[in-house]
C-alpha cells in the first residue's frame, strides 16, 4: 500500500468512513499504521495524555516536533497531521506559516491542524497559500476552551449552531481538506457534514460525520485522570501494565528474575583462568 494522499482523503467522502487516531511515539504509530488507519494526528493532547500537563496550551513547537519526528519515522501509509500548538499560529500569519512549514520540513508531517479562533481564516489562508494542507478544527477547541465557557458541548442553541456551520463553510471555502468537529450535537454535526464537500472527522460529534478520531491513550485505557463521555475504551491497559510491573518487582525481590534463559554464561575452563 502506498502513502495515502490528501486527494484520497477527500475522495473518501460519501464512499466509506474515514479513520483517524492520535499517536505520539514510534511504537504506537507503527501499530496504528499497520492497522491501516487513514490518518494519524500528532495531537497536542500530548500535553495531557503523555506529558502529564493539565492543559494543551502548555506544549509548544519543541515538544510537538520532537513527537512528530518519532511518529513519522514509523509511518509508511497513513497521512500524518501535525497539530499546531497554542501560540504557534495565533501571533501573526507569517509566524504561523513558518511554524506550519517546520511540521512539514522538520517533523516530516503531511499536513497541519489548526483550532478555530477569531483570526483563523486569515492564518488558514496563508498556510494553504504556502502549499501546506490544513485540517480545520471547530466546536470545542481545547486551546481556547476558557473562551467557550469551559470543556462543554458547543453549538447547542440555534445561534451557536449557525456559527459552527458558518465556520465550517468558511474553512472549506479557504481550502481546508477536512474539519474536526469536537463535542458538537450529532444532528448539527450531521448537518455540517451534509453541507460540506470536504470530510468531517468527529470526536464527540455523533455517527453522521464522515470519519471518527479518538485520542489513542483514551481508547486503550492508558489515561486514567478522566474519560470524556464520547470515548469508547477498546482496552483497559493501565491495570494490565501495572500487574506486569508488580510481577517484575516481585520477581526481582525474590531473585526469580533473571532466570537461566535470560542469562549469559561463560565456559567453566575460561572462568578458571581468571
Ligand atoms: O490533540 C488532539 O488529540 C486533538 C483531537 C482531540 C482531535 O486535537
PDB file of C-alpha atoms and ligand atoms in Angstrom:
ATOM      1  CA  UNK A   1       0.000   0.000   0.000  1.00  0.00           C
ATOM      2  CA  UNK A   2       1.264   3.479  -0.905  1.00  0.00           C
ATOM      3  CA  UNK A   3       1.147   6.537   1.298  1.00  0.00           C
ATOM      4  CA  UNK A   4      -2.376   7.937   1.401  1.00  0.00           C
ATOM      5  CA  UNK A   5      -2.707  11.449  -0.031  1.00  0.00           C
ATOM      6  CA  UNK A   6      -4.872  14.445   0.831  1.00  0.00           C
ATOM      7  CA  UNK A   7      -6.637  13.920  -2.518  1.00  0.00           C
ATOM      8  CA  UNK A   8      -7.505  10.354  -1.499  1.00  0.00           C
ATOM      9  CA  UNK A   9      -8.859  11.535   1.863  1.00  0.00           C
ATOM     10  CA  UNK A  10     -11.113  13.995   0.006  1.00  0.00           C
ATOM     11  CA  UNK A  11     -12.288  11.267  -2.350  1.00  0.00           C
ATOM     12  CA  UNK A  12     -13.387   9.031   0.540  1.00  0.00           C
ATOM     13  CA  UNK A  13     -16.280  11.345   1.434  1.00  0.00           C
ATOM     14  CA  UNK A  14     -19.536   9.566   0.720  1.00  0.00           C
ATOM     15  CA  UNK A  15     -17.711   6.327  -0.194  1.00  0.00           C
ATOM     16  CA  UNK A  16     -16.664   4.959   3.195  1.00  0.00           C
ATOM     17  CA  UNK A  17     -15.939   6.226   6.707  1.00  0.00           C
ATOM     18  CA  UNK A  18     -12.516   7.744   7.366  1.00  0.00           C
ATOM     19  CA  UNK A  19     -10.422   6.509  10.305  1.00  0.00           C
ATOM     20  CA  UNK A  20      -8.033   8.575  12.399  1.00  0.00           C
ATOM     21  CA  UNK A  21      -6.280   8.128  15.760  1.00  0.00           C
ATOM     22  CA  UNK A  22      -3.678  10.157  17.574  1.00  0.00           C
ATOM     23  CA  UNK A  23      -0.134   8.865  18.131  1.00  0.00           C
ATOM     24  CA  UNK A  24       2.825  10.447  19.856  1.00  0.00           C
ATOM     25  CA  UNK A  25       5.655   7.933  19.563  1.00  0.00           C
ATOM     26  CA  UNK A  26       7.267   5.345  17.298  1.00  0.00           C
ATOM     27  CA  UNK A  27       5.858   2.062  18.683  1.00  0.00           C
ATOM     28  CA  UNK A  28       2.223   3.186  18.816  1.00  0.00           C
ATOM     29  CA  UNK A  29       2.418   4.997  15.461  1.00  0.00           C
ATOM     30  CA  UNK A  30       3.808   1.768  13.898  1.00  0.00           C
ATOM     31  CA  UNK A  31       0.783  -0.169  15.187  1.00  0.00           C
ATOM     32  CA  UNK A  32      -1.761   2.434  14.094  1.00  0.00           C
ATOM     33  CA  UNK A  33      -0.194   2.455  10.637  1.00  0.00           C
ATOM     34  CA  UNK A  34      -0.011  -1.345  10.493  1.00  0.00           C
ATOM     35  CA  UNK A  35      -3.741  -1.489  11.342  1.00  0.00           C
ATOM     36  CA  UNK A  36      -4.393   0.585   8.202  1.00  0.00           C
ATOM     37  CA  UNK A  37      -5.824   3.791   9.686  1.00  0.00           C
ATOM     38  CA  UNK A  38      -6.210   6.561   7.087  1.00  0.00           C
ATOM     39  CA  UNK A  39      -4.792   9.377   9.199  1.00  0.00           C
ATOM     40  CA  UNK A  40      -2.642   9.809  12.303  1.00  0.00           C
ATOM     41  CA  UNK A  41      -2.803  13.022  14.287  1.00  0.00           C
ATOM     42  CA  UNK A  42       0.181  14.033  16.389  1.00  0.00           C
ATOM     43  CA  UNK A  43      -2.234  15.823  18.691  1.00  0.00           C
ATOM     44  CA  UNK A  44      -1.440  18.493  21.225  1.00  0.00           C
ATOM     45  CA  UNK A  45      -3.351  16.173  23.585  1.00  0.00           C
ATOM     46  CA  UNK A  46       0.265  15.039  24.002  1.00  0.00           C
ATOM     47  CA  UNK A  47       0.260  17.597  26.837  1.00  0.00           C
ATOM     48  CA  UNK A  48      -2.407  15.764  28.853  1.00  0.00           C
ATOM     49  CA  UNK A  49      -2.045  12.102  27.995  1.00  0.00           C
ATOM     50  CA  UNK A  50       1.740  11.787  27.655  1.00  0.00           C
ATOM     51  CA  UNK A  51       3.436  14.711  29.368  1.00  0.00           C
ATOM     52  CA  UNK A  52       1.227  14.918  32.470  1.00  0.00           C
ATOM     53  CA  UNK A  53       0.346  18.586  31.930  1.00  0.00           C
ATOM     54  CA  UNK A  54      -3.083  19.978  32.764  1.00  0.00           C
ATOM     55  CA  UNK A  55      -3.648  21.903  29.533  1.00  0.00           C
ATOM     56  CA  UNK A  56      -2.851  21.575  25.835  1.00  0.00           C
ATOM     57  CA  UNK A  57      -1.753  25.229  25.960  1.00  0.00           C
ATOM     58  CA  UNK A  58       1.369  24.089  27.801  1.00  0.00           C
ATOM     59  CA  UNK A  59       3.074  22.362  24.866  1.00  0.00           C
ATOM     60  CA  UNK A  60       4.987  24.288  22.225  1.00  0.00           C
ATOM     61  CA  UNK A  61       6.712  23.682  18.907  1.00  0.00           C
ATOM     62  CA  UNK A  62       9.719  21.959  20.531  1.00  0.00           C
ATOM     63  CA  UNK A  63       7.638  19.200  22.138  1.00  0.00           C
ATOM     64  CA  UNK A  64       5.309  18.817  19.149  1.00  0.00           C
ATOM     65  CA  UNK A  65       8.153  18.491  16.642  1.00  0.00           C
ATOM     66  CA  UNK A  66      10.023  16.047  18.871  1.00  0.00           C
ATOM     67  CA  UNK A  67       6.991  13.731  18.903  1.00  0.00           C
ATOM     68  CA  UNK A  68       6.046  14.351  15.257  1.00  0.00           C
ATOM     69  CA  UNK A  69       9.508  13.121  14.231  1.00  0.00           C
ATOM     70  CA  UNK A  70       9.087   9.914  16.228  1.00  0.00           C
ATOM     71  CA  UNK A  71       5.670   9.283  14.647  1.00  0.00           C
ATOM     72  CA  UNK A  72       6.701   9.990  11.063  1.00  0.00           C
ATOM     73  CA  UNK A  73       9.749   7.697  11.429  1.00  0.00           C
ATOM     74  CA  UNK A  74       7.271   4.865  11.962  1.00  0.00           C
ATOM     75  CA  UNK A  75       4.532   5.643   9.442  1.00  0.00           C
ATOM     76  CA  UNK A  76       4.571   4.243   5.909  1.00  0.00           C
ATOM     77  CA  UNK A  77       0.968   4.633   4.751  1.00  0.00           C
ATOM     78  CA  UNK A  78      -1.204   6.927   6.867  1.00  0.00           C
ATOM     79  CA  UNK A  79      -1.445  10.660   6.303  1.00  0.00           C
ATOM     80  CA  UNK A  80       0.282  12.292   9.291  1.00  0.00           C
ATOM     81  CA  UNK A  81      -1.086  15.571  10.606  1.00  0.00           C
ATOM     82  CA  UNK A  82       0.848  17.791  12.996  1.00  0.00           C
ATOM     83  CA  UNK A  83      -1.343  19.633  15.486  1.00  0.00           C
ATOM     84  CA  UNK A  84      -0.192  23.241  15.700  1.00  0.00           C
ATOM     85  CA  UNK A  85       0.286  24.129  19.366  1.00  0.00           C
ATOM     86  CA  UNK A  86      -1.117  27.147  21.161  1.00  0.00           C
ATOM     87  CA  UNK A  87       0.586  30.418  20.190  1.00  0.00           C
ATOM     88  CA  UNK A  88       2.346  28.846  17.184  1.00  0.00           C
ATOM     89  CA  UNK A  89      -0.375  30.257  14.876  1.00  0.00           C
ATOM     90  CA  UNK A  90      -2.127  32.947  16.921  1.00  0.00           C
ATOM     91  CA  UNK A  91       0.621  35.602  16.883  1.00  0.00           C
ATOM     92  CA  UNK A  92       0.569  36.559  13.181  1.00  0.00           C
ATOM     93  CA  UNK A  93       0.172  34.864   9.776  1.00  0.00           C
ATOM     94  CA  UNK A  94       3.942  34.998   8.953  1.00  0.00           C
ATOM     95  CA  UNK A  95       4.888  33.233  12.183  1.00  0.00           C
ATOM     96  CA  UNK A  96       2.090  30.727  11.576  1.00  0.00           C
ATOM     97  CA  UNK A  97       3.360  29.840   8.099  1.00  0.00           C
ATOM     98  CA  UNK A  98       6.902  29.485   9.479  1.00  0.00           C
ATOM     99  CA  UNK A  99       5.717  27.093  12.196  1.00  0.00           C
ATOM    100  CA  UNK A 100       3.468  25.125   9.825  1.00  0.00           C
ATOM    101  CA  UNK A 101       6.476  24.694   7.484  1.00  0.00           C
ATOM    102  CA  UNK A 102       8.505  23.277  10.385  1.00  0.00           C
ATOM    103  CA  UNK A 103       5.910  20.487  10.831  1.00  0.00           C
ATOM    104  CA  UNK A 104       6.462  19.550   7.168  1.00  0.00           C
ATOM    105  CA  UNK A 105      10.234  20.045   6.822  1.00  0.00           C
ATOM    106  CA  UNK A 106      11.430  19.011  10.309  1.00  0.00           C
ATOM    107  CA  UNK A 107       8.551  16.860  11.581  1.00  0.00           C
ATOM    108  CA  UNK A 108       8.023  15.194   8.145  1.00  0.00           C
ATOM    109  CA  UNK A 109       4.251  15.589   8.544  1.00  0.00           C
ATOM    110  CA  UNK A 110       1.932  15.704   5.542  1.00  0.00           C
ATOM    111  CA  UNK A 111      -0.445  18.370   6.861  1.00  0.00           C
ATOM    112  CA  UNK A 112      -1.214  20.538   9.892  1.00  0.00           C
ATOM    113  CA  UNK A 113      -4.315  21.042  12.025  1.00  0.00           C
ATOM    114  CA  UNK A 114      -5.453  24.377  13.469  1.00  0.00           C
ATOM    115  CA  UNK A 115      -8.144  25.056  16.046  1.00  0.00           C
ATOM    116  CA  UNK A 116     -10.672  27.755  15.228  1.00  0.00           C
ATOM    117  CA  UNK A 117     -10.068  31.203  16.775  1.00  0.00           C
ATOM    118  CA  UNK A 118     -11.082  34.710  15.696  1.00  0.00           C
ATOM    119  CA  UNK A 119      -8.174  35.165  13.220  1.00  0.00           C
ATOM    120  CA  UNK A 120      -8.373  31.563  11.993  1.00  0.00           C
ATOM    121  CA  UNK A 121      -9.479  32.414   8.417  1.00  0.00           C
ATOM    122  CA  UNK A 122      -6.528  34.717   7.610  1.00  0.00           C
ATOM    123  CA  UNK A 123      -3.995  32.320   9.139  1.00  0.00           C
ATOM    124  CA  UNK A 124      -5.522  29.285   7.382  1.00  0.00           C
ATOM    125  CA  UNK A 125      -5.479  31.167   4.076  1.00  0.00           C
ATOM    126  CA  UNK A 126      -1.757  31.992   4.381  1.00  0.00           C
ATOM    127  CA  UNK A 127      -0.750  28.441   5.369  1.00  0.00           C
ATOM    128  CA  UNK A 128      -2.700  26.957   2.461  1.00  0.00           C
ATOM    129  CA  UNK A 129      -1.192  29.598   0.137  1.00  0.00           C
ATOM    130  CA  UNK A 130       2.227  28.321   1.257  1.00  0.00           C
ATOM    131  CA  UNK A 131       1.240  24.889  -0.099  1.00  0.00           C
ATOM    132  CA  UNK A 132       0.611  23.209   3.242  1.00  0.00           C
ATOM    133  CA  UNK A 133      -2.592  21.134   3.571  1.00  0.00           C
ATOM    134  CA  UNK A 134      -4.713  22.273   6.521  1.00  0.00           C
ATOM    135  CA  UNK A 135      -7.256  20.378   8.595  1.00  0.00           C
ATOM    136  CA  UNK A 136      -9.649  22.681  10.486  1.00  0.00           C
ATOM    137  CA  UNK A 137     -10.987  22.060  13.999  1.00  0.00           C
ATOM    138  CA  UNK A 138     -14.221  23.610  15.275  1.00  0.00           C
ATOM    139  CA  UNK A 139     -16.678  23.063  18.123  1.00  0.00           C
ATOM    140  CA  UNK A 140     -14.856  22.512  21.383  1.00  0.00           C
ATOM    141  CA  UNK A 141     -11.366  23.886  20.764  1.00  0.00           C
ATOM    142  CA  UNK A 142      -9.394  22.948  23.895  1.00  0.00           C
ATOM    143  CA  UNK A 143      -6.676  25.602  23.428  1.00  0.00           C
ATOM    144  CA  UNK A 144      -9.315  28.343  23.910  1.00  0.00           C
ATOM    145  CA  UNK A 145     -11.849  26.399  25.977  1.00  0.00           C
ATOM    146  CA  UNK A 146     -11.929  29.154  28.614  1.00  0.00           C
ATOM    147  CA  UNK A 147     -13.446  31.500  25.979  1.00  0.00           C
ATOM    148  CA  UNK A 148     -16.122  28.869  25.224  1.00  0.00           C
ATOM    149  CA  UNK A 149     -17.295  28.511  28.812  1.00  0.00           C
ATOM    150  CA  UNK A 150     -15.061  25.512  29.550  1.00  0.00           C
ATOM    151  CA  UNK A 151     -14.973  21.955  28.241  1.00  0.00           C
ATOM    152  CA  UNK A 152     -18.589  21.858  27.099  1.00  0.00           C
ATOM    153  CA  UNK A 153     -20.573  20.659  24.109  1.00  0.00           C
ATOM    154  CA  UNK A 154     -20.704  23.503  21.528  1.00  0.00           C
ATOM    155  CA  UNK A 155     -23.495  24.507  19.153  1.00  0.00           C
ATOM    156  CA  UNK A 156     -26.347  23.595  21.464  1.00  0.00           C
ATOM    157  CA  UNK A 157     -28.609  26.526  20.558  1.00  0.00           C
ATOM    158  CA  UNK A 158     -29.618  27.741  17.112  1.00  0.00           C
ATOM    159  CA  UNK A 159     -27.269  30.773  17.105  1.00  0.00           C
ATOM    160  CA  UNK A 160     -24.247  28.789  18.249  1.00  0.00           C
ATOM    161  CA  UNK A 161     -25.027  26.005  15.756  1.00  0.00           C
ATOM    162  CA  UNK A 162     -25.357  28.544  12.938  1.00  0.00           C
ATOM    163  CA  UNK A 163     -21.939  29.958  13.882  1.00  0.00           C
ATOM    164  CA  UNK A 164     -20.399  26.480  13.652  1.00  0.00           C
ATOM    165  CA  UNK A 165     -21.971  25.939  10.218  1.00  0.00           C
ATOM    166  CA  UNK A 166     -20.551  29.286   9.048  1.00  0.00           C
ATOM    167  CA  UNK A 167     -17.080  28.440  10.413  1.00  0.00           C
ATOM    168  CA  UNK A 168     -17.134  25.065   8.640  1.00  0.00           C
ATOM    169  CA  UNK A 169     -18.222  26.643   5.350  1.00  0.00           C
ATOM    170  CA  UNK A 170     -15.520  29.320   5.671  1.00  0.00           C
ATOM    171  CA  UNK A 171     -12.811  26.698   6.286  1.00  0.00           C
ATOM    172  CA  UNK A 172     -13.992  24.745   3.247  1.00  0.00           C
ATOM    173  CA  UNK A 173     -14.006  27.920   1.147  1.00  0.00           C
ATOM    174  CA  UNK A 174     -10.422  28.661   2.248  1.00  0.00           C
ATOM    175  CA  UNK A 175      -9.290  25.226   1.059  1.00  0.00           C
ATOM    176  CA  UNK A 176      -9.088  23.027   4.183  1.00  0.00           C
ATOM    177  CA  UNK A 177      -9.095  19.351   3.204  1.00  0.00           C
ATOM    178  CA  UNK A 178     -11.054  18.160   6.285  1.00  0.00           C
ATOM    179  CA  UNK A 179     -12.520  19.513   9.519  1.00  0.00           C
ATOM    180  CA  UNK A 180     -12.517  18.009  13.005  1.00  0.00           C
ATOM    181  CA  UNK A 181     -15.839  18.548  14.810  1.00  0.00           C
ATOM    182  CA  UNK A 182     -15.293  18.193  18.555  1.00  0.00           C
ATOM    183  CA  UNK A 183     -18.158  17.939  21.061  1.00  0.00           C
ATOM    184  CA  UNK A 184     -20.982  19.006  18.776  1.00  0.00           C
ATOM    185  CA  UNK A 185     -24.587  17.663  18.949  1.00  0.00           C
ATOM    186  CA  UNK A 186     -24.960  14.799  16.463  1.00  0.00           C
ATOM    187  CA  UNK A 187     -27.709  16.495  14.406  1.00  0.00           C
ATOM    188  CA  UNK A 188     -25.585  19.638  13.956  1.00  0.00           C
ATOM    189  CA  UNK A 189     -22.509  17.578  13.018  1.00  0.00           C
ATOM    190  CA  UNK A 190     -24.726  15.694  10.540  1.00  0.00           C
ATOM    191  CA  UNK A 191     -25.967  18.969   9.067  1.00  0.00           C
ATOM    192  CA  UNK A 192     -22.419  20.331   8.692  1.00  0.00           C
ATOM    193  CA  UNK A 193     -21.333  17.041   7.111  1.00  0.00           C
ATOM    194  CA  UNK A 194     -24.191  17.287   4.595  1.00  0.00           C
ATOM    195  CA  UNK A 195     -23.399  20.898   3.706  1.00  0.00           C
ATOM    196  CA  UNK A 196     -19.681  20.336   3.017  1.00  0.00           C
ATOM    197  CA  UNK A 197     -17.825  18.754   0.117  1.00  0.00           C
ATOM    198  CA  UNK A 198     -14.815  18.087   2.391  1.00  0.00           C
ATOM    199  CA  UNK A 199     -14.881  15.342   5.054  1.00  0.00           C
ATOM    200  CA  UNK A 200     -15.801  15.986   8.670  1.00  0.00           C
ATOM    201  CA  UNK A 201     -13.962  13.977  11.324  1.00  0.00           C
ATOM    202  CA  UNK A 202     -15.925  13.693  14.553  1.00  0.00           C
ATOM    203  CA  UNK A 203     -14.861  13.361  18.156  1.00  0.00           C
ATOM    204  CA  UNK A 204     -17.913  13.530  20.372  1.00  0.00           C
ATOM    205  CA  UNK A 205     -19.920  14.603  17.318  1.00  0.00           C
ATOM    206  CA  UNK A 206     -22.071  11.542  16.626  1.00  0.00           C
ATOM    207  CA  UNK A 207     -22.192   8.907  13.930  1.00  0.00           C
ATOM    208  CA  UNK A 208     -23.039  11.067  10.915  1.00  0.00           C
ATOM    209  CA  UNK A 209     -19.563  12.561  10.458  1.00  0.00           C
ATOM    210  CA  UNK A 210     -17.515  11.313   7.501  1.00  0.00           C
ATOM    211  CA  UNK A 211     -14.901   9.900   9.858  1.00  0.00           C
ATOM    212  CA  UNK A 212     -14.003   9.467  13.508  1.00  0.00           C
ATOM    213  CA  UNK A 213     -10.958  10.252  15.638  1.00  0.00           C
ATOM    214  CA  UNK A 214     -10.088   9.317  19.210  1.00  0.00           C
ATOM    215  CA  UNK A 215      -7.115  10.017  21.438  1.00  0.00           C
ATOM    216  CA  UNK A 216      -5.288   6.685  21.445  1.00  0.00           C
ATOM    217  CA  UNK A 217      -4.441   6.732  25.160  1.00  0.00           C
ATOM    218  CA  UNK A 218      -8.173   7.150  25.912  1.00  0.00           C
ATOM    219  CA  UNK A 219      -9.321   4.242  23.732  1.00  0.00           C
ATOM    220  CA  UNK A 220      -6.561   1.965  25.041  1.00  0.00           C
ATOM    221  CA  UNK A 221      -7.303   2.791  28.679  1.00  0.00           C
ATOM    222  CA  UNK A 222      -3.902   4.358  29.168  1.00  0.00           C
ATOM    223  CA  UNK A 223      -5.066   7.653  30.607  1.00  0.00           C
ATOM    224  CA  UNK A 224      -6.715   7.466  33.989  1.00  0.00           C
ATOM    225  CA  UNK A 225      -7.179  11.105  35.020  1.00  0.00           C
ATOM    226  CA  UNK A 226     -10.566  11.478  33.264  1.00  0.00           C
ATOM    227  CA  UNK A 227     -12.525   9.849  30.428  1.00  0.00           C
ATOM    228  CA  UNK A 228     -14.831  12.010  28.317  1.00  0.00           C
ATOM    229  CA  UNK A 229     -18.337  10.625  27.557  1.00  0.00           C
ATOM    230  CA  UNK A 230     -17.513  10.233  23.850  1.00  0.00           C
ATOM    231  CA  UNK A 231     -14.645   7.801  24.457  1.00  0.00           C
ATOM    232  CA  UNK A 232     -15.107   4.106  23.842  1.00  0.00           C
ATOM    233  CA  UNK A 233     -12.434   2.177  25.755  1.00  0.00           C
ATOM    234  CA  UNK A 234     -11.443  -0.717  23.499  1.00  0.00           C
ATOM    235  CA  UNK A 235      -8.915  -1.896  26.072  1.00  0.00           C
ATOM    236  CA  UNK A 236      -8.080  -1.127  29.661  1.00  0.00           C
ATOM    237  CA  UNK A 237      -4.309  -1.285  29.514  1.00  0.00           C
ATOM    238  CA  UNK A 238      -3.378   0.553  32.717  1.00  0.00           C
ATOM    239  CA  UNK A 239      -4.202  -2.324  35.135  1.00  0.00           C
ATOM    240  CA  UNK A 240      -2.572  -4.837  32.771  1.00  0.00           C
ATOM    241  CA  UNK A 241       0.655  -2.822  32.669  1.00  0.00           C
ATOM    242  CA  UNK A 242       0.515  -2.242  36.433  1.00  0.00           C
ATOM    243  CA  UNK A 243       0.224  -6.009  37.021  1.00  0.00           C
ATOM    244  CA  UNK A 244       3.261  -6.719  34.825  1.00  0.00           C
ATOM    245  CA  UNK A 245       5.335  -4.091  36.634  1.00  0.00           C
ATOM    246  CA  UNK A 246       4.329  -5.512  40.018  1.00  0.00           C
ATOM    247  CA  UNK A 247       5.250  -9.034  38.860  1.00  0.00           C
ATOM    248  CA  UNK A 248       8.681  -7.781  37.758  1.00  0.00           C
ATOM    249  CA  UNK A 249       9.179  -6.139  41.144  1.00  0.00           C
ATOM    250  CA  UNK A 250       8.244  -9.364  42.966  1.00  0.00           C
ATOM    251  CA  UNK A 251      10.474 -11.483  40.711  1.00  0.00           C
ATOM    252  CA  UNK A 252      13.474  -9.248  41.391  1.00  0.00           C
ATOM    253  CA  UNK A 253      12.816  -9.098  45.125  1.00  0.00           C
ATOM    254  CA  UNK A 254      12.538 -12.929  45.267  1.00  0.00           C
ATOM    255  CA  UNK A 255      15.525 -13.442  42.929  1.00  0.00           C
ATOM    256  CA  UNK A 256      13.251 -15.201  40.418  1.00  0.00           C
ATOM    257  CA  UNK A 257      14.388 -12.907  37.636  1.00  0.00           C
ATOM    258  CA  UNK A 258      16.627 -13.213  35.688  1.00  0.00           C
ATOM    259  CA  UNK A 259      16.168 -16.963  35.109  1.00  0.00           C
ATOM    260  CA  UNK A 260      18.782 -19.067  33.238  1.00  0.00           C
ATOM    261  CA  UNK A 261      17.077 -18.327  29.874  1.00  0.00           C
ATOM    262  CA  UNK A 262      17.717 -14.594  30.368  1.00  0.00           C
ATOM    263  CA  UNK A 263      21.359 -15.059  31.413  1.00  0.00           C
ATOM    264  CA  UNK A 264      24.690 -15.099  29.532  1.00  0.00           C
ATOM    265  CA  UNK A 265      27.268 -17.705  30.613  1.00  0.00           C
ATOM    266  CA  UNK A 266      30.988 -18.344  30.296  1.00  0.00           C
ATOM    267  CA  UNK A 267      32.575 -21.778  29.918  1.00  0.00           C
ATOM    268  CA  UNK A 268      33.938 -23.274  33.167  1.00  0.00           C
ATOM    269  CA  UNK A 269      37.533 -23.650  31.835  1.00  0.00           C
ATOM    270  CA  UNK A 270      37.616 -19.975  30.794  1.00  0.00           C
ATOM    271  CA  UNK A 271      36.365 -18.963  34.201  1.00  0.00           C
ATOM    272  CA  UNK A 272      39.127 -20.954  35.897  1.00  0.00           C
ATOM    273  CA  UNK A 273      41.797 -18.964  34.030  1.00  0.00           C
ATOM    274  CA  UNK A 274      40.772 -15.723  35.692  1.00  0.00           C
TER     275      UNK A 274
HETATM  276  O1  LIG B   1      -4.983  16.982  20.199  1.00  0.00           O
HETATM  277  C1  LIG B   1      -5.826  16.144  19.882  1.00  0.00           C
HETATM  278  O2  LIG B   1      -5.742  14.957  20.237  1.00  0.00           O
HETATM  279  C2  LIG B   1      -6.960  16.578  19.080  1.00  0.00           C
HETATM  280  C3  LIG B   1      -8.072  15.596  18.892  1.00  0.00           C
HETATM  281  C4  LIG B   1      -8.950  15.643  20.075  1.00  0.00           C
HETATM  282  C5  LIG B   1      -8.810  15.810  17.642  1.00  0.00           C
HETATM  283  O3  LIG B   1      -6.997  17.677  18.635  1.00  0.00           O
END
